[in-house]
mmCIF file of C-alpha atoms and ligand atoms in Angstrom:
data_model
loop_
_atom_site.group_PDB
_atom_site.id
_atom_site.type_symbol
_atom_site.label_atom_id
_atom_site.label_comp_id
_atom_site.label_asym_id
_atom_site.label_seq_id
_atom_site.Cartn_x
_atom_site.Cartn_y
_atom_site.Cartn_z
ATOM 1 C CA MET A 1239 -110.394 40.923 -84.292
ATOM 2 C CA ILE A 1240 -113.628 39.190 -85.071
ATOM 3 C CA ILE A 1241 -114.423 36.169 -83.138
ATOM 4 C CA VAL A 1242 -116.799 33.859 -85.022
ATOM 5 C CA MET A 1243 -118.617 31.441 -82.881
ATOM 6 C CA ARG A 1244 -119.770 27.979 -83.873
ATOM 7 C CA HIS A 1245 -123.286 27.297 -84.872
ATOM 8 C CA GLU A 1246 -123.986 25.446 -81.771
ATOM 9 C CA ALA A 1247 -122.251 27.634 -79.399
ATOM 10 C CA THR A 1248 -124.116 28.288 -76.164
ATOM 11 C CA GLU A 1249 -124.808 31.574 -74.344
ATOM 12 C CA ALA A 1250 -122.274 30.415 -71.770
ATOM 13 C CA ASP A 1251 -119.627 30.059 -74.472
ATOM 14 C CA ILE A 1252 -120.490 33.579 -75.674
ATOM 15 C CA ALA A 1253 -120.411 35.032 -72.060
ATOM 16 C CA GLY A 1254 -116.987 33.243 -71.748
ATOM 17 C CA VAL A 1255 -115.478 34.986 -74.790
ATOM 18 C CA VAL A 1256 -116.922 38.367 -73.668
ATOM 19 C CA SER A 1257 -115.378 38.032 -70.078
ATOM 20 C CA ARG A 1258 -111.921 36.944 -71.526
ATOM 21 C CA LEU A 1259 -112.177 40.245 -73.699
ATOM 22 C CA GLN A 1260 -113.301 42.310 -70.624
ATOM 23 C CA ALA A 1261 -110.522 40.877 -68.521
ATOM 24 C CA ILE A 1262 -107.850 42.354 -70.995
ATOM 25 C CA ASP A 1263 -109.840 45.791 -71.000
ATOM 26 C CA CYS A 1264 -111.234 45.181 -74.332
ATOM 27 C CA GLU A 1265 -114.711 46.174 -75.688
ATOM 28 C CA ALA A 1266 -116.860 43.089 -77.055
ATOM 29 C CA HIS A 1267 -119.507 43.896 -79.445
ATOM 30 C CA VAL A 1268 -121.866 40.928 -79.738
ATOM 31 C CA SER A 1269 -123.741 40.486 -83.054
ATOM 32 C CA ARG A 1270 -126.328 37.662 -83.100
ATOM 33 C CA GLY A 1271 -127.107 36.490 -86.541
ATOM 34 C CA GLN A 1272 -129.642 33.771 -87.542
ATOM 35 C CA LEU A 1273 -126.815 31.301 -88.140
ATOM 36 C CA ARG A 1274 -124.176 32.229 -85.688
ATOM 37 C CA THR A 1275 -122.931 34.882 -83.239
ATOM 38 C CA VAL A 1276 -119.947 36.823 -84.020
ATOM 39 C CA ILE A 1277 -118.007 39.138 -81.607
ATOM 40 C CA GLY A 1278 -116.106 42.119 -82.480
ATOM 41 C CA ALA A 1279 -113.230 42.695 -80.186
ATOM 42 C CA ILE A 1280 -111.858 46.226 -79.810
ATOM 43 C CA GLY A 1281 -108.601 47.180 -77.966
ATOM 44 C CA ASP A 1282 -105.001 46.408 -77.761
ATOM 45 C CA ARG A 1283 -104.426 44.487 -80.984
ATOM 46 C CA ASP A 1284 -101.329 42.551 -79.715
ATOM 47 C CA GLN A 1285 -102.935 41.519 -76.459
ATOM 48 C CA ILE A 1286 -105.958 40.312 -78.351
ATOM 49 C CA GLN A 1287 -103.985 38.319 -80.870
ATOM 50 C CA THR A 1288 -102.080 36.406 -78.139
ATOM 51 C CA LEU A 1289 -105.186 34.780 -76.652
ATOM 52 C CA PRO A 1290 -105.844 31.218 -77.811
ATOM 53 C CA TRP A 1291 -109.383 32.081 -79.178
ATOM 54 C CA GLU A 1292 -109.629 29.003 -81.306
ATOM 55 C CA ALA A 1293 -109.159 26.688 -78.240
ATOM 56 C CA MET A 1294 -112.006 28.316 -76.292
ATOM 57 C CA ALA A 1295 -115.358 26.700 -75.938
ATOM 58 C CA GLY A 1296 -117.796 27.524 -78.888
ATOM 59 C CA VAL A 1297 -115.281 29.376 -80.879
ATOM 60 C CA GLU A 1298 -114.984 28.512 -84.673
ATOM 61 C CA LYS A 1299 -112.251 30.994 -85.571
ATOM 62 C CA ALA A 1300 -110.856 34.358 -84.890
ATOM 63 C CA VAL A 1301 -110.291 36.551 -87.938
ATOM 64 C CA PRO A 1302 -107.978 39.645 -87.819
ATOM 65 C CA VAL A 1303 -109.616 42.898 -89.147
ATOM 66 C CA LEU A 1304 -107.610 43.998 -92.211
ATOM 67 C CA LYS A 1305 -110.061 46.553 -93.056
ATOM 68 C CA SER A 1306 -110.226 50.143 -91.531
ATOM 69 C CA PHE A 1307 -114.083 49.637 -90.871
ATOM 70 C CA ARG A 1308 -115.386 46.704 -88.652
ATOM 71 C CA PHE A 1309 -119.044 46.810 -87.607
ATOM 72 C CA VAL A 1310 -120.473 47.782 -90.881
ATOM 73 C CA SER A 1311 -118.520 45.093 -92.718
ATOM 74 C CA ARG A 1312 -120.004 41.602 -93.944
ATOM 75 C CA ASP A 1313 -117.289 39.903 -91.818
ATOM 76 C CA PHE A 1314 -118.811 41.279 -88.770
ATOM 77 C CA GLN A 1315 -122.423 40.465 -89.842
ATOM 78 C CA THR A 1316 -123.010 38.141 -92.596
ATOM 79 C CA GLU A 1317 -126.910 38.689 -92.907
ATOM 80 C CA ASP A 1318 -128.265 41.854 -94.457
ATOM 81 C CA SER A 1319 -129.341 44.556 -92.127
ATOM 82 C CA VAL A 1320 -133.035 45.200 -92.459
ATOM 83 C CA ILE A 1321 -134.327 48.775 -91.790
ATOM 84 C CA LYS A 1322 -138.140 49.238 -91.402
ATOM 85 C CA ILE A 1323 -139.645 52.688 -91.448
ATOM 86 C CA GLY A 1324 -143.434 52.392 -91.416
ATOM 87 C CA GLY A 1325 -144.253 50.503 -94.750
ATOM 88 C CA ALA A 1326 -140.787 50.951 -96.057
ATOM 89 C CA THR A 1327 -138.181 48.169 -95.612
ATOM 90 C CA PHE A 1328 -134.615 48.498 -96.780
ATOM 91 C CA GLY A 1329 -132.488 45.352 -97.046
ATOM 92 C CA GLY A 1330 -133.288 41.589 -96.818
ATOM 93 C CA GLY A 1331 -134.516 41.240 -100.468
ATOM 94 C CA HIS A 1332 -136.891 44.290 -100.579
ATOM 95 C CA PHE A 1333 -136.954 46.857 -103.362
ATOM 96 C CA THR A 1334 -138.217 50.243 -101.954
ATOM 97 C CA THR A 1335 -138.803 53.503 -103.717
ATOM 98 C CA ILE A 1336 -138.494 56.910 -101.972
ATOM 99 C CA ALA A 1337 -139.678 60.038 -104.017
ATOM 100 C CA GLY A 1338 -140.625 63.451 -103.612
ATOM 101 C CA PRO A 1339 -139.444 67.070 -104.313
ATOM 102 C CA CYS A 1340 -135.824 68.023 -103.705
ATOM 103 C CA ALA A 1341 -136.908 70.712 -101.357
ATOM 104 C CA ALA A 1342 -140.186 71.514 -99.829
ATOM 105 C CA GLU A 1343 -141.243 74.632 -101.368
ATOM 106 C CA ASN A 1344 -144.961 75.302 -100.487
ATOM 107 C CA ARG A 1345 -148.000 73.379 -99.295
ATOM 108 C CA ASP A 1346 -149.392 72.855 -102.627
ATOM 109 C CA GLN A 1347 -146.315 71.437 -104.184
ATOM 110 C CA VAL A 1348 -145.591 69.120 -101.228
ATOM 111 C CA MET A 1349 -149.156 67.764 -101.149
ATOM 112 C CA ARG A 1350 -149.497 67.340 -104.776
ATOM 113 C CA THR A 1351 -146.148 65.500 -105.060
ATOM 114 C CA ALA A 1352 -146.890 63.300 -102.038
ATOM 115 C CA GLU A 1353 -150.266 62.135 -103.436
ATOM 116 C CA ALA A 1354 -148.774 61.349 -106.921
ATOM 117 C CA VAL A 1355 -145.897 59.344 -105.597
ATOM 118 C CA LYS A 1356 -147.969 57.330 -103.085
ATOM 119 C CA LEU A 1357 -150.333 56.510 -106.041
ATOM 120 C CA ALA A 1358 -147.374 55.287 -108.052
ATOM 121 C CA GLY A 1359 -146.076 53.118 -105.377
ATOM 122 C CA ALA A 1360 -143.394 55.060 -103.540
ATOM 123 C CA LYS A 1361 -143.055 53.876 -99.843
ATOM 124 C CA MET A 1362 -141.265 56.978 -98.586
ATOM 125 C CA LEU A 1363 -141.285 60.736 -99.212
ATOM 126 C CA ARG A 1364 -138.381 62.973 -99.603
ATOM 127 C CA GLY A 1365 -138.356 66.716 -99.343
ATOM 128 C CA ASP A 1366 -135.721 68.881 -97.741
ATOM 129 C CA ALA A 1367 -135.955 71.848 -95.579
ATOM 130 C CA PHE A 1368 -132.247 72.655 -95.323
ATOM 131 C CA LYS A 1369 -130.619 72.682 -98.773
ATOM 132 C CA PRO A 1370 -126.949 72.501 -99.366
ATOM 133 C CA ARG A 1371 -126.474 74.936 -102.405
ATOM 134 C CA THR A 1372 -123.381 75.626 -104.453
ATOM 135 C CA SER A 1373 -124.237 79.377 -104.323
ATOM 136 C CA PRO A 1374 -124.822 80.977 -100.983
ATOM 137 C CA TYR A 1375 -127.581 83.290 -102.833
ATOM 138 C CA ALA A 1376 -129.426 80.428 -104.040
ATOM 139 C CA PHE A 1377 -132.825 78.962 -102.172
ATOM 140 C CA GLN A 1378 -131.674 77.457 -98.888
ATOM 141 C CA GLY A 1379 -135.000 75.783 -97.928
ATOM 142 C CA LEU A 1380 -137.709 76.689 -95.698
ATOM 143 C CA GLY A 1381 -136.339 75.506 -92.598
ATOM 144 C CA GLU A 1382 -138.715 74.409 -89.803
ATOM 145 C CA ALA A 1383 -141.686 75.544 -91.885
ATOM 146 C CA GLY A 1384 -140.486 73.063 -94.511
ATOM 147 C CA LEU A 1385 -140.321 70.238 -92.032
ATOM 148 C CA GLN A 1386 -143.894 71.105 -90.851
ATOM 149 C CA LEU A 1387 -145.261 70.755 -94.428
ATOM 150 C CA MET A 1388 -143.503 67.343 -94.807
ATOM 151 C CA ALA A 1389 -145.004 66.218 -91.463
ATOM 152 C CA GLU A 1390 -148.461 67.353 -92.784
ATOM 153 C CA ALA A 1391 -147.971 65.327 -95.954
ATOM 154 C CA ARG A 1392 -146.866 62.322 -93.923
ATOM 155 C CA GLU A 1393 -150.168 62.350 -92.048
ATOM 156 C CA GLN A 1394 -152.302 62.908 -94.940
ATOM 157 C CA PHE A 1395 -150.776 60.202 -97.272
ATOM 158 C CA GLU A 1396 -149.353 57.802 -94.648
ATOM 159 C CA LEU A 1397 -145.645 58.060 -95.979
ATOM 160 C CA PRO A 1398 -142.677 58.386 -93.611
ATOM 161 C CA PHE A 1399 -140.302 61.005 -94.847
ATOM 162 C CA VAL A 1400 -136.647 61.730 -95.033
ATOM 163 C CA ALA A 1401 -135.050 65.178 -94.869
ATOM 164 C CA GLU A 1402 -131.404 66.404 -94.914
ATOM 165 C CA VAL A 1403 -129.606 67.655 -91.926
ATOM 166 C CA LEU A 1404 -126.730 69.944 -92.709
ATOM 167 C CA ASP A 1405 -125.480 71.031 -89.184
ATOM 168 C CA SER A 1406 -125.062 69.293 -85.964
ATOM 169 C CA ARG A 1407 -126.931 72.071 -84.326
ATOM 170 C CA ASP A 1408 -130.144 71.189 -86.172
ATOM 171 C CA VAL A 1409 -130.069 67.466 -85.664
ATOM 172 C CA ALA A 1410 -132.608 67.557 -82.720
ATOM 173 C CA LEU A 1411 -134.953 69.680 -84.664
ATOM 174 C CA VAL A 1412 -134.998 67.750 -87.915
ATOM 175 C CA SER A 1413 -135.039 64.493 -85.841
ATOM 176 C CA SER A 1414 -138.173 65.788 -84.051
ATOM 177 C CA TYR A 1415 -140.042 65.827 -87.447
ATOM 178 C CA ALA A 1416 -138.324 63.489 -89.897
ATOM 179 C CA ASP A 1417 -138.449 59.741 -89.865
ATOM 180 C CA VAL A 1418 -135.139 59.460 -91.435
ATOM 181 C CA LEU A 1419 -132.188 61.865 -91.309
ATOM 182 C CA ARG A 1420 -129.990 62.338 -94.478
ATOM 183 C CA ILE A 1421 -126.413 63.188 -94.556
ATOM 184 C CA GLY A 1422 -125.570 64.760 -98.003
ATOM 185 C CA THR A 1423 -122.737 64.077 -100.269
ATOM 186 C CA ARG A 1424 -120.932 67.280 -99.023
ATOM 187 C CA ASN A 1425 -121.107 66.227 -95.460
ATOM 188 C CA MET A 1426 -120.044 62.640 -95.741
ATOM 189 C CA SER A 1427 -116.799 63.377 -94.046
ATOM 190 C CA ASN A 1428 -118.185 65.773 -91.436
ATOM 191 C CA PHE A 1429 -117.336 63.473 -88.535
ATOM 192 C CA THR A 1430 -118.874 65.479 -85.803
ATOM 193 C CA LEU A 1431 -122.260 65.597 -87.741
ATOM 194 C CA LEU A 1432 -121.887 61.741 -88.324
ATOM 195 C CA ALA A 1433 -121.173 61.127 -84.675
ATOM 196 C CA GLU A 1434 -124.249 63.479 -83.798
ATOM 197 C CA VAL A 1435 -126.704 61.524 -85.903
ATOM 198 C CA GLY A 1436 -125.242 58.337 -84.498
ATOM 199 C CA ARG A 1437 -126.408 59.331 -81.027
ATOM 200 C CA GLN A 1438 -130.145 59.997 -81.914
ATOM 201 C CA PRO A 1439 -132.712 57.375 -82.565
ATOM 202 C CA ARG A 1440 -133.812 57.859 -86.191
ATOM 203 C CA PRO A 1441 -132.442 55.721 -89.110
ATOM 204 C CA VAL A 1442 -129.820 57.734 -91.183
ATOM 205 C CA GLN A 1443 -129.323 57.710 -95.054
ATOM 206 C CA LEU A 1444 -125.694 58.336 -95.714
ATOM 207 C CA LYS A 1445 -124.968 59.578 -99.059
ATOM 208 C CA ARG A 1446 -121.705 58.817 -100.723
ATOM 209 C CA GLY A 1447 -119.259 61.692 -100.806
ATOM 210 C CA PHE A 1448 -118.783 62.797 -104.596
ATOM 211 C CA THR A 1449 -115.114 62.030 -104.317
ATOM 212 C CA ALA A 1450 -115.187 59.190 -101.733
ATOM 213 C CA THR A 1451 -114.040 55.689 -102.256
ATOM 214 C CA LEU A 1452 -116.188 52.996 -101.124
ATOM 215 C CA GLU A 1453 -113.595 52.516 -98.220
ATOM 216 C CA GLU A 1454 -113.997 56.005 -97.107
ATOM 217 C CA TRP A 1455 -117.881 55.805 -97.459
ATOM 218 C CA LEU A 1456 -118.006 52.775 -95.133
ATOM 219 C CA ASN A 1457 -115.697 54.429 -92.679
ATOM 220 C CA ALA A 1458 -118.092 57.333 -92.581
ATOM 221 C CA ALA A 1459 -120.961 54.724 -91.874
ATOM 222 C CA GLU A 1460 -118.807 53.230 -89.106
ATOM 223 C CA TYR A 1461 -118.674 56.723 -87.305
ATOM 224 C CA ILE A 1462 -122.309 56.492 -87.111
ATOM 225 C CA TYR A 1463 -122.685 52.781 -86.268
ATOM 226 C CA LYS A 1464 -120.077 53.158 -83.486
ATOM 227 C CA GLU A 1465 -122.072 55.716 -81.572
ATOM 228 C CA GLY A 1466 -124.891 53.071 -81.402
ATOM 229 C CA ASN A 1467 -127.166 53.900 -84.177
ATOM 230 C CA HIS A 1468 -127.159 50.807 -86.483
ATOM 231 C CA GLN A 1469 -129.854 51.789 -88.668
ATOM 232 C CA ILE A 1470 -128.016 53.104 -91.701
ATOM 233 C CA ILE A 1471 -128.994 53.133 -95.275
ATOM 234 C CA LEU A 1472 -126.199 53.932 -97.873
ATOM 235 C CA VAL A 1473 -127.195 56.100 -100.977
ATOM 236 C CA GLU A 1474 -124.928 55.948 -104.095
ATOM 237 C CA ARG A 1475 -125.644 59.388 -105.899
ATOM 238 C CA GLY A 1476 -122.827 59.535 -108.451
ATOM 239 C CA ILE A 1477 -119.283 60.627 -108.155
ATOM 240 C CA ARG A 1478 -117.143 63.255 -109.947
ATOM 241 C CA THR A 1479 -115.064 61.760 -112.778
ATOM 242 C CA PHE A 1480 -113.384 63.408 -115.821
ATOM 243 C CA GLU A 1481 -116.687 63.013 -117.706
ATOM 244 C CA THR A 1482 -118.841 66.319 -117.867
ATOM 245 C CA ALA A 1483 -121.632 65.129 -119.949
ATOM 246 C CA ALA A 1484 -123.757 64.382 -116.920
ATOM 247 C CA ARG A 1485 -123.862 66.100 -113.409
ATOM 248 C CA ASN A 1486 -122.005 63.158 -111.960
ATOM 249 C CA THR A 1487 -121.112 59.599 -112.932
ATOM 250 C CA LEU A 1488 -123.438 57.063 -111.365
ATOM 251 C CA ASP A 1489 -121.058 54.438 -110.025
ATOM 252 C CA ILE A 1490 -123.258 51.287 -110.669
ATOM 253 C CA THR A 1491 -120.365 49.000 -109.881
ATOM 254 C CA ALA A 1492 -120.537 50.225 -106.256
ATOM 255 C CA VAL A 1493 -123.732 48.503 -105.799
ATOM 256 C CA PRO A 1494 -122.740 44.909 -106.103
ATOM 257 C CA LEU A 1495 -119.224 45.817 -104.469
ATOM 258 C CA ILE A 1496 -120.914 47.328 -101.342
ATOM 259 C CA LYS A 1497 -123.105 44.280 -101.152
ATOM 260 C CA GLY A 1498 -120.042 42.249 -100.811
ATOM 261 C CA MET A 1499 -118.254 44.457 -98.345
ATOM 262 C CA SER A 1500 -121.152 45.528 -95.996
ATOM 263 C CA HIS A 1501 -124.464 44.267 -94.516
ATOM 264 C CA LEU A 1502 -126.091 47.657 -94.821
ATOM 265 C CA PRO A 1503 -128.744 48.332 -97.488
ATOM 266 C CA ILE A 1504 -127.775 50.485 -100.476
ATOM 267 C CA VAL A 1505 -130.234 52.765 -102.360
ATOM 268 C CA VAL A 1506 -129.315 54.468 -105.624
ATOM 269 C CA ASP A 1507 -130.306 58.142 -106.405
ATOM 270 C CA PRO A 1508 -130.553 58.290 -110.245
ATOM 271 C CA SER A 1509 -131.764 62.011 -109.987
ATOM 272 C CA HIS A 1510 -128.662 63.612 -108.431
ATOM 273 C CA SER A 1511 -126.440 61.236 -110.459
ATOM 274 C CA GLY A 1512 -127.514 62.170 -113.749
ATOM 275 C CA GLY A 1513 -128.706 65.613 -113.065
ATOM 276 C CA ARG A 1514 -131.108 65.473 -116.170
ATOM 277 C CA ARG A 1515 -134.575 64.228 -116.562
ATOM 278 C CA GLU A 1516 -134.061 61.940 -119.350
ATOM 279 C CA LEU A 1517 -131.360 60.195 -117.506
ATOM 280 C CA VAL A 1518 -133.360 59.284 -114.495
ATOM 281 C CA ALA A 1519 -135.407 56.311 -115.693
ATOM 282 C CA PRO A 1520 -132.527 54.456 -117.524
ATOM 283 C CA LEU A 1521 -130.266 54.975 -114.313
ATOM 284 C CA ALA A 1522 -133.214 53.807 -112.044
ATOM 285 C CA ARG A 1523 -133.525 50.549 -114.245
ATOM 286 C CA ALA A 1524 -129.794 50.023 -113.908
ATOM 287 C CA ALA A 1525 -129.933 50.322 -110.364
ATOM 288 C CA ALA A 1526 -132.715 47.678 -109.794
ATOM 289 C CA GLY A 1527 -130.846 45.414 -112.229
ATOM 290 C CA ALA A 1528 -127.522 45.819 -110.316
ATOM 291 C CA GLY A 1529 -129.193 44.677 -107.124
ATOM 292 C CA ALA A 1530 -129.760 47.924 -105.296
ATOM 293 C CA ASP A 1531 -132.323 47.898 -102.256
ATOM 294 C CA GLY A 1532 -134.165 50.759 -103.573
ATOM 295 C CA ILE A 1533 -134.247 54.086 -105.376
ATOM 296 C CA MET A 1534 -134.736 57.736 -104.433
ATOM 297 C CA VAL A 1535 -136.142 59.957 -107.004
ATOM 298 C CA ASP A 1536 -136.848 63.671 -107.371
ATOM 299 C CA VAL A 1537 -140.467 64.401 -108.477
ATOM 300 C CA HIS A 1538 -142.051 67.760 -108.896
ATOM 301 C CA PRO A 1539 -145.554 68.696 -110.231
ATOM 302 C CA THR A 1540 -144.147 71.628 -112.140
ATOM 303 C CA PRO A 1541 -140.557 71.121 -112.700
ATOM 304 C CA ASP A 1542 -140.120 74.442 -114.705
ATOM 305 C CA THR A 1543 -140.803 76.434 -111.743
ATOM 306 C CA ALA A 1544 -138.923 74.384 -109.194
ATOM 307 C CA LEU A 1545 -136.587 76.409 -106.849
ATOM 308 C CA VAL A 1546 -134.053 73.595 -106.789
ATOM 309 C CA ASP A 1547 -133.019 70.949 -109.164
ATOM 310 C CA GLY A 1548 -136.062 71.359 -111.587
ATOM 311 C CA ALA A 1549 -133.772 69.948 -114.492
ATOM 312 C CA GLN A 1550 -133.742 66.471 -112.965
ATOM 313 C CA ALA A 1551 -137.193 66.318 -111.450
ATOM 314 C CA LEU A 1552 -139.813 64.120 -113.085
ATOM 315 C CA LEU A 1553 -143.346 64.835 -113.649
ATOM 316 C CA PRO A 1554 -145.822 62.556 -111.432
ATOM 317 C CA SER A 1555 -146.713 60.884 -114.936
ATOM 318 C CA GLU A 1556 -143.101 60.199 -115.772
ATOM 319 C CA PHE A 1557 -142.379 58.886 -112.361
ATOM 320 C CA ALA A 1558 -145.371 56.511 -112.595
ATOM 321 C CA GLU A 1559 -144.227 55.180 -115.958
ATOM 322 C CA MET A 1560 -140.616 54.738 -114.661
ATOM 323 C CA MET A 1561 -141.933 52.703 -111.664
ATOM 324 C CA THR A 1562 -143.670 50.095 -113.830
ATOM 325 C CA ALA A 1563 -140.510 49.216 -115.447
ATOM 326 C CA VAL A 1564 -138.254 49.469 -112.425
ATOM 327 C CA ASN A 1565 -140.523 47.370 -110.352
ATOM 328 C CA ALA A 1566 -140.751 44.816 -113.133
ATOM 329 C CA ILE A 1567 -136.852 44.535 -113.095
ATOM 330 C CA ALA A 1568 -136.861 44.207 -109.306
ATOM 331 C CA SER A 1569 -139.545 41.457 -109.452
ATOM 332 C CA VAL A 1570 -137.682 39.443 -111.945
ATOM 333 C CA LEU A 1571 -134.823 39.489 -109.532
ATOM 334 C CA GLY A 1572 -136.928 38.111 -106.674
ATOM 335 C CA ARG A 1573 -137.227 41.363 -104.846
ATOM 336 C CA VAL A 1574 -140.073 42.198 -102.489
ATOM 337 C CA LEU A 1575 -141.884 45.355 -103.606
HETATM 338 C C1 PEP B 2170 -130.368 65.790 -102.250
HETATM 339 O O1 PEP B 2170 -130.679 64.524 -102.191
HETATM 340 O O2 PEP B 2170 -131.261 66.704 -102.304
HETATM 341 C C2 PEP B 2170 -128.948 66.260 -102.320
HETATM 342 C C3 PEP B 2170 -128.645 67.493 -101.890
HETATM 343 O O3 PEP B 2170 -128.137 65.323 -102.615
HETATM 344 P P1 PEP B 2170 -126.602 65.304 -102.656
HETATM 345 O O4 PEP B 2170 -126.157 65.384 -101.245
HETATM 346 O O5 PEP B 2170 -126.361 63.870 -103.129
HETATM 347 O O6 PEP B 2170 -125.969 66.295 -103.527
HETATM 348 MN MN1 MN B 2171 -131.425 68.142 -105.059
#
């Protein structure tokens, strides 16, 4: 049940509702918005429903939760969640670009890419040290040495960075270097990993599972939120469909749908969606046009020699050109760059 307080409800009214919930052994999650406060009630549904909520001081209405997720829903919080990481802001009308190599490979590659994406307007760097690969014989990432390179680039170019964490046992390590932890598509339903990143303080990027529905995706976000970490950025990265012409099918419809279903920011990854260089710019433009809160793009100084995902990596010059168009679209829509 979600109890929506009146605009003019007082602190005493809010405390009154919380204590009624506690009296029946229910948890009360208070969310204070700019316009009104809502209280999420968790516990025995029958007992909660029998209380006369709408007769209580300061209560506007009590809405039963029909969805399987609660706290990440727009019903629970009407205003956008805004997540600030250094100079990068996600949600609340901003349009923010994350860019960098798919994987950190060596110092020269990381530094050259970081310098180029910063110059072209990226606000956050990407670059993984632990790579989920289809083949166990493919390059798996540099591990901690990769995180050290990324941290060096952060200092030099003043760009926070995001890196993937594949295993619960590595959460503390990745979190000790990276500004944002990423859960990749293959781990979206790894509920122990979701809970683990929910219990550490860094913001989390949650990629959509490539076969996940929007509801399953938001439930995965709920696993993180429920543990106390509310800084979650959703990333649409394409889903598997019957179409084989591109690596995945970018579900652009997910962007406006998620905006209606959830208060969390949503970023689009046009690189892993299309899987081919020539598709990246058109998909990025579509993302900005559809109302995404940002994009995350693979860039490499020499894509031909990339150890991972070279086919979809943009050259720094291609990235800069793409940014001009994408930022123009985002600006027309009133986004803050
Ligand atoms: C990535 O962003 O490098 C990545 C592995 O993406 P995904 O989990 O979407 O495949
Ligand atoms: Mn990749």
